[in-house]
Amino acid sequence: MTGLASAFRTLGALAVAGLFAVTAAVPSAAVPSAAEPFAAEPSARAAPEPKAPKEFVALSSVDRTIIQEMRYTTEHNFVGEPIDGYRQPLCILTRPAAEALHRAQVKLLTRGYSLKVYDCYRPQRAVDHFVRWAKDLDDERMKKEFYPLVEKDRLFADGYIAEKSGHSRGSTVDVTIVKLPAAPTRPYVPGEPLVECHAPRAERFPDNSVDMGTGFDCFDTLSHTDDARIQGAQRANRQLLRSTLAEQGFVNLPEEWWHFTFKPEPYPDTFFDFPVARRSVAGR
């Protein structure tokens, strides 16, 4: 029996030694072997898009009758392509500006007219797109229509392009007047022949706006609201637009008959960059 017990003790010692050897050979779970490489780290989630403060609304939630022709979601603009940040053809404004537009619209409707907006809130990334385009002096694909008499290297000096825009503060709107019933405006066809924005109305790109003397976004001194060369019905139309909006607190930019800013601005010093999209103002 003594010899048998001694044998069992020897076998037990060998088993324990073997167990330690196997354990030492197994890689730690925290340190994969060469045959089992590190698992890839989960990719970092894209940063969520910024959303508008609660004071911003879609204009259509305040007034569904104002016509919207949002040019910067299309190729029919001075750049010639959809502009960064414009995800949907949607007018977004601060609520005070939207409500002021509604009040102006109510008055115009009684006279057989409607407002039509071309641009409202504009994200900073869109302004940055304009700046990049303006610095590319070789890209003049839309020159004949939008800046036929201005050299592109003068756009900054002459004030047509800037690195900041009041539109990014949310209370500025580019707007015109349409005689009711509104005729549809045909879509722009990329590559179609261009006509100067200051040409007679019958010749320039069709727009259901009343005749304002130039088209929208016309980089020309004829676009100055009180340019003396604009007379007759064209001048009367500009005055109707300006006076109607002024009654509701909008101030016109003298160099652009279409450009108005509601005062006082809720965000006079903040330039936002949330995209123009319904989800930016979801639920409002």
mmCIF file with all atom_site columns, N, CA and C in Angstrom, residues 141-180:
data_model
loop_
_atom_site.group_PDB
_atom_site.id
_atom_site.type_symbol
_atom_site.label_atom_id
_atom_site.label_alt_id
_atom_site.label_comp_id
_atom_site.label_asym_id
_atom_site.label_entity_id
_atom_site.label_seq_id
_atom_site.pdbx_PDB_ins_code
_atom_site.Cartn_x
_atom_site.Cartn_y
_atom_site.Cartn_z
_atom_site.occupancy
_atom_site.B_iso_or_equiv
_atom_site.pdbx_formal_charge
_atom_site.auth_seq_id
_atom_site.auth_comp_id
_atom_site.auth_asym_id
_atom_site.auth_atom_id
_atom_site.pdbx_PDB_model_num
ATOM 1   N N  . ARG A 1 141 ? -19.030 79.632 -65.455 1.00 0.00 ? 141 ARG A N  1
ATOM 2   C CA . ARG A 1 141 ? -20.090 78.993 -66.252 1.00 0.00 ? 141 ARG A CA 1
ATOM 3   C C  . ARG A 1 141 ? -21.408 79.761 -66.228 1.00 0.00 ? 141 ARG A C  1
ATOM 4   N N  . MET A 1 142 ? -21.673 80.528 -65.136 1.00 0.00 ? 142 MET A N  1
ATOM 5   C CA . MET A 1 142 ? -22.946 81.258 -65.037 1.00 0.00 ? 142 MET A CA 1
ATOM 6   C C  . MET A 1 142 ? -22.773 82.768 -65.186 1.00 0.00 ? 142 MET A C  1
ATOM 7   N N  . LYS A 1 143 ? -21.597 83.195 -65.623 1.00 0.00 ? 143 LYS A N  1
ATOM 8   C CA . LYS A 1 143 ? -21.310 84.628 -65.719 1.00 0.00 ? 143 LYS A CA 1
ATOM 9   C C  . LYS A 1 143 ? -22.307 85.370 -66.601 1.00 0.00 ? 143 LYS A C  1
ATOM 10  N N  . LYS A 1 144 ? -22.638 84.813 -67.753 1.00 0.00 ? 144 LYS A N  1
ATOM 11  C CA . LYS A 1 144 ? -23.463 85.548 -68.719 1.00 0.00 ? 144 LYS A CA 1
ATOM 12  C C  . LYS A 1 144 ? -24.802 85.955 -68.128 1.00 0.00 ? 144 LYS A C  1
ATOM 13  N N  . GLU A 1 145 ? -25.346 85.127 -67.250 1.00 0.00 ? 145 GLU A N  1
ATOM 14  C CA . GLU A 1 145 ? -26.647 85.488 -66.663 1.00 0.00 ? 145 GLU A CA 1
ATOM 15  C C  . GLU A 1 145 ? -26.508 86.346 -65.417 1.00 0.00 ? 145 GLU A C  1
ATOM 16  N N  . PHE A 1 146 ? -25.661 85.959 -64.470 1.00 0.00 ? 146 PHE A N  1
ATOM 17  C CA . PHE A 1 146 ? -25.702 86.566 -63.149 1.00 0.00 ? 146 PHE A CA 1
ATOM 18  C C  . PHE A 1 146 ? -24.721 87.712 -62.920 1.00 0.00 ? 146 PHE A C  1
ATOM 19  N N  . TYR A 1 147 ? -23.610 87.770 -63.640 1.00 0.00 ? 147 TYR A N  1
ATOM 20  C CA . TYR A 1 147 ? -22.671 88.890 -63.450 1.00 0.00 ? 147 TYR A CA 1
ATOM 21  C C  . TYR A 1 147 ? -22.000 89.227 -64.782 1.00 0.00 ? 147 TYR A C  1
ATOM 22  N N  . PRO A 1 148 ? -22.797 89.517 -65.805 1.00 0.00 ? 148 PRO A N  1
ATOM 23  C CA . PRO A 1 148 ? -22.249 89.724 -67.152 1.00 0.00 ? 148 PRO A CA 1
ATOM 24  C C  . PRO A 1 148 ? -21.323 90.927 -67.280 1.00 0.00 ? 148 PRO A C  1
ATOM 25  N N  . LEU A 1 149 ? -21.505 91.941 -66.440 1.00 0.00 ? 149 LEU A N  1
ATOM 26  C CA . LEU A 1 149 ? -20.698 93.163 -66.555 1.00 0.00 ? 149 LEU A CA 1
ATOM 27  C C  . LEU A 1 149 ? -19.677 93.318 -65.431 1.00 0.00 ? 149 LEU A C  1
ATOM 28  N N  . VAL A 1 150 ? -19.547 92.301 -64.581 1.00 0.00 ? 150 VAL A N  1
ATOM 29  C CA . VAL A 1 150 ? -18.621 92.373 -63.445 1.00 0.00 ? 150 VAL A CA 1
ATOM 30  C C  . VAL A 1 150 ? -17.555 91.306 -63.609 1.00 0.00 ? 150 VAL A C  1
ATOM 31  N N  . GLU A 1 151 ? -16.288 91.708 -63.503 1.00 0.00 ? 151 GLU A N  1
ATOM 32  C CA . GLU A 1 151 ? -15.213 90.731 -63.545 1.00 0.00 ? 151 GLU A CA 1
ATOM 33  C C  . GLU A 1 151 ? -15.207 89.924 -62.247 1.00 0.00 ? 151 GLU A C  1
ATOM 34  N N  . LYS A 1 152 ? -14.970 88.639 -62.364 1.00 0.00 ? 152 LYS A N  1
ATOM 35  C CA . LYS A 1 152 ? -15.080 87.784 -61.183 1.00 0.00 ? 152 LYS A CA 1
ATOM 36  C C  . LYS A 1 152 ? -14.091 88.162 -60.092 1.00 0.00 ? 152 LYS A C  1
ATOM 37  N N  . ASP A 1 153 ? -12.937 88.670 -60.460 1.00 0.00 ? 153 ASP A N  1
ATOM 38  C CA . ASP A 1 153 ? -11.954 89.038 -59.433 1.00 0.00 ? 153 ASP A CA 1
ATOM 39  C C  . ASP A 1 153 ? -12.363 90.306 -58.675 1.00 0.00 ? 153 ASP A C  1
ATOM 40  N N  . ARG A 1 154 ? -13.529 90.886 -59.026 1.00 0.00 ? 154 ARG A N  1
ATOM 41  C CA . ARG A 1 154 ? -14.036 92.062 -58.330 1.00 0.00 ? 154 ARG A CA 1
ATOM 42  C C  . ARG A 1 154 ? -15.185 91.724 -57.372 1.00 0.00 ? 154 ARG A C  1
ATOM 43  N N  . LEU A 1 155 ? -15.596 90.460 -57.310 1.00 0.00 ? 155 LEU A N  1
ATOM 44  C CA . LEU A 1 155 ? -16.789 90.112 -56.540 1.00 0.00 ? 155 LEU A CA 1
ATOM 45  C C  . LEU A 1 155 ? -16.655 90.434 -55.055 1.00 0.00 ? 155 LEU A C  1
ATOM 46  N N  . PHE A 1 156 ? -15.458 90.216 -54.478 1.00 0.00 ? 156 PHE A N  1
ATOM 47  C CA . PHE A 1 156 ? -15.251 90.551 -53.075 1.00 0.00 ? 156 PHE A CA 1
ATOM 48  C C  . PHE A 1 156 ? -15.179 92.069 -52.885 1.00 0.00 ? 156 PHE A C  1
ATOM 49  N N  . ALA A 1 157 ? -14.365 92.714 -53.696 1.00 0.00 ? 157 ALA A N  1
ATOM 50  C CA . ALA A 1 157 ? -14.160 94.157 -53.550 1.00 0.00 ? 157 ALA A CA 1
ATOM 51  C C  . ALA A 1 157 ? -15.456 94.938 -53.750 1.00 0.00 ? 157 ALA A C  1
ATOM 52  N N  . ASP A 1 158 ? -16.302 94.460 -54.657 1.00 0.00 ? 158 ASP A N  1
ATOM 53  C CA . ASP A 1 158 ? -17.558 95.162 -54.941 1.00 0.00 ? 158 ASP A CA 1
ATOM 54  C C  . ASP A 1 158 ? -18.694 94.746 -54.014 1.00 0.00 ? 158 ASP A C  1
ATOM 55  N N  . GLY A 1 159 ? -18.421 93.846 -53.099 1.00 0.00 ? 159 GLY A N  1
ATOM 56  C CA . GLY A 1 159 ? -19.407 93.494 -52.084 1.00 0.00 ? 159 GLY A CA 1
ATOM 57  C C  . GLY A 1 159 ? -20.429 92.457 -52.470 1.00 0.00 ? 159 GLY A C  1
ATOM 58  N N  . TYR A 1 160 ? -20.233 91.797 -53.607 1.00 0.00 ? 160 TYR A N  1
ATOM 59  C CA . TYR A 1 160 ? -21.207 90.781 -54.014 1.00 0.00 ? 160 TYR A CA 1
ATOM 60  C C  . TYR A 1 160 ? -21.022 89.467 -53.253 1.00 0.00 ? 160 TYR A C  1
ATOM 61  N N  . ILE A 1 161 ? -19.810 89.190 -52.828 1.00 0.00 ? 161 ILE A N  1
ATOM 62  C CA . ILE A 1 161 ? -19.500 87.987 -52.056 1.00 0.00 ? 161 ILE A CA 1
ATOM 63  C C  . ILE A 1 161 ? -18.764 88.406 -50.794 1.00 0.00 ? 161 ILE A C  1
ATOM 64  N N  . ALA A 1 162 ? -19.127 87.799 -49.664 1.00 0.00 ? 162 ALA A N  1
ATOM 65  C CA . ALA A 1 162 ? -18.453 88.077 -48.389 1.00 0.00 ? 162 ALA A CA 1
ATOM 66  C C  . ALA A 1 162 ? -18.346 86.782 -47.591 1.00 0.00 ? 162 ALA A C  1
ATOM 67  N N  . GLU A 1 163 ? -17.484 86.779 -46.603 1.00 0.00 ? 163 GLU A N  1
ATOM 68  C CA . GLU A 1 163 ? -17.241 85.562 -45.821 1.00 0.00 ? 163 GLU A CA 1
ATOM 69  C C  . GLU A 1 163 ? -18.302 85.328 -44.748 1.00 0.00 ? 163 GLU A C  1
ATOM 70  N N  . LYS A 1 164 ? -19.147 86.301 -44.518 1.00 0.00 ? 164 LYS A N  1
ATOM 71  C CA . LYS A 1 164 ? -20.276 86.150 -43.606 1.00 0.00 ? 164 LYS A CA 1
ATOM 72  C C  . LYS A 1 164 ? -21.516 86.721 -44.283 1.00 0.00 ? 164 LYS A C  1
ATOM 73  N N  . SER A 1 165 ? -22.677 86.163 -43.926 1.00 0.00 ? 165 SER A N  1
ATOM 74  C CA . SER A 1 165 ? -23.934 86.634 -44.505 1.00 0.00 ? 165 SER A CA 1
ATOM 75  C C  . SER A 1 165 ? -24.973 86.793 -43.414 1.00 0.00 ? 165 SER A C  1
ATOM 76  N N  . GLY A 1 166 ? -25.751 87.873 -43.518 1.00 0.00 ? 166 GLY A N  1
ATOM 77  C CA . GLY A 1 166 ? -26.846 88.056 -42.582 1.00 0.00 ? 166 GLY A CA 1
ATOM 78  C C  . GLY A 1 166 ? -27.859 86.924 -42.642 1.00 0.00 ? 166 GLY A C  1
ATOM 79  N N  . HIS A 1 167 ? -27.935 86.245 -43.775 1.00 0.00 ? 167 HIS A N  1
ATOM 80  C CA . HIS A 1 167 ? -28.861 85.113 -43.900 1.00 0.00 ? 167 HIS A CA 1
ATOM 81  C C  . HIS A 1 167 ? -28.570 84.041 -42.851 1.00 0.00 ? 167 HIS A C  1
ATOM 82  N N  . SER A 1 168 ? -27.317 83.898 -42.467 1.00 0.00 ? 168 SER A N  1
ATOM 83  C CA . SER A 1 168 ? -26.940 82.847 -41.516 1.00 0.00 ? 168 SER A CA 1
ATOM 84  C C  . SER A 1 168 ? -27.430 83.141 -40.103 1.00 0.00 ? 168 SER A C  1
ATOM 85  N N  . ARG A 1 169 ? -27.918 84.343 -39.864 1.00 0.00 ? 169 ARG A N  1
ATOM 86  C CA . ARG A 1 169 ? -28.472 84.677 -38.552 1.00 0.00 ? 169 ARG A CA 1
ATOM 87  C C  . ARG A 1 169 ? -29.961 84.321 -38.457 1.00 0.00 ? 169 ARG A C  1
ATOM 88  N N  . GLY A 1 170 ? -30.563 84.014 -39.598 1.00 0.00 ? 170 GLY A N  1
ATOM 89  C CA . GLY A 1 170 ? -31.908 83.451 -39.594 1.00 0.00 ? 170 GLY A CA 1
ATOM 90  C C  . GLY A 1 170 ? -33.077 84.393 -39.772 1.00 0.00 ? 170 GLY A C  1
ATOM 91  N N  . SER A 1 171 ? -32.826 85.701 -39.909 1.00 0.00 ? 171 SER A N  1
ATOM 92  C CA . SER A 1 171 ? -33.934 86.648 -40.027 1.00 0.00 ? 171 SER A CA 1
ATOM 93  C C  . SER A 1 171 ? -33.903 87.436 -41.330 1.00 0.00 ? 171 SER A C  1
ATOM 94  N N  . THR A 1 172 ? -33.101 86.971 -42.273 1.00 0.00 ? 172 THR A N  1
ATOM 95  C CA . THR A 1 172 ? -32.985 87.632 -43.580 1.00 0.00 ? 172 THR A CA 1
ATOM 96  C C  . THR A 1 172 ? -33.596 86.749 -44.651 1.00 0.00 ? 172 THR A C  1
ATOM 97  N N  . VAL A 1 173 ? -34.271 87.397 -45.593 1.00 0.00 ? 173 VAL A N  1
ATOM 98  C CA . VAL A 1 173 ? -34.973 86.665 -46.640 1.00 0.00 ? 173 VAL A CA 1
ATOM 99  C C  . VAL A 1 173 ? -34.776 87.371 -47.979 1.00 0.00 ? 173 VAL A C  1
ATOM 100 N N  . ASP A 1 174 ? -34.623 86.587 -49.039 1.00 0.00 ? 174 ASP A N  1
ATOM 101 C CA . ASP A 1 174 ? -34.619 87.102 -50.408 1.00 0.00 ? 174 ASP A CA 1
ATOM 102 C C  . ASP A 1 174 ? -36.006 86.830 -50.972 1.00 0.00 ? 174 ASP A C  1
ATOM 103 N N  . VAL A 1 175 ? -36.703 87.891 -51.381 1.00 0.00 ? 175 VAL A N  1
ATOM 104 C CA . VAL A 1 175 ? -38.137 87.767 -51.635 1.00 0.00 ? 175 VAL A CA 1
ATOM 105 C C  . VAL A 1 175 ? -38.577 88.663 -52.780 1.00 0.00 ? 175 VAL A C  1
ATOM 106 N N  . THR A 1 176 ? -39.658 88.292 -53.425 1.00 0.00 ? 176 THR A N  1
ATOM 107 C CA . THR A 1 176 ? -40.239 89.081 -54.498 1.00 0.00 ? 176 THR A CA 1
ATOM 108 C C  . THR A 1 176 ? -41.757 89.002 -54.393 1.00 0.00 ? 176 THR A C  1
ATOM 109 N N  . ILE A 1 177 ? -42.451 89.559 -55.391 1.00 0.00 ? 177 ILE A N  1
ATOM 110 C CA . ILE A 1 177 ? -43.913 89.558 -55.432 1.00 0.00 ? 177 ILE A CA 1
ATOM 111 C C  . ILE A 1 177 ? -44.375 88.875 -56.709 1.00 0.00 ? 177 ILE A C  1
ATOM 112 N N  . VAL A 1 178 ? -45.419 88.079 -56.611 1.00 0.00 ? 178 VAL A N  1
ATOM 113 C CA . VAL A 1 178 ? -46.007 87.375 -57.759 1.00 0.00 ? 178 VAL A CA 1
ATOM 114 C C  . VAL A 1 178 ? -47.464 87.810 -57.889 1.00 0.00 ? 178 VAL A C  1
ATOM 115 N N  . LYS A 1 179 ? -47.892 88.103 -59.113 1.00 0.00 ? 179 LYS A N  1
ATOM 116 C CA . LYS A 1 179 ? -49.292 88.424 -59.377 1.00 0.00 ? 179 LYS A CA 1
ATOM 117 C C  . LYS A 1 179 ? -50.088 87.131 -59.408 1.00 0.00 ? 179 LYS A C  1
ATOM 118 N N  . LEU A 1 180 ? -51.222 87.122 -58.715 1.00 0.00 ? 180 LEU A N  1
ATOM 119 C CA . LEU A 1 180 ? -52.072 85.942 -58.676 1.00 0.00 ? 180 LEU A CA 1
ATOM 120 C C  . LEU A 1 180 ? -53.140 85.995 -59.774 1.00 0.00 ? 180 LEU A C  1
#
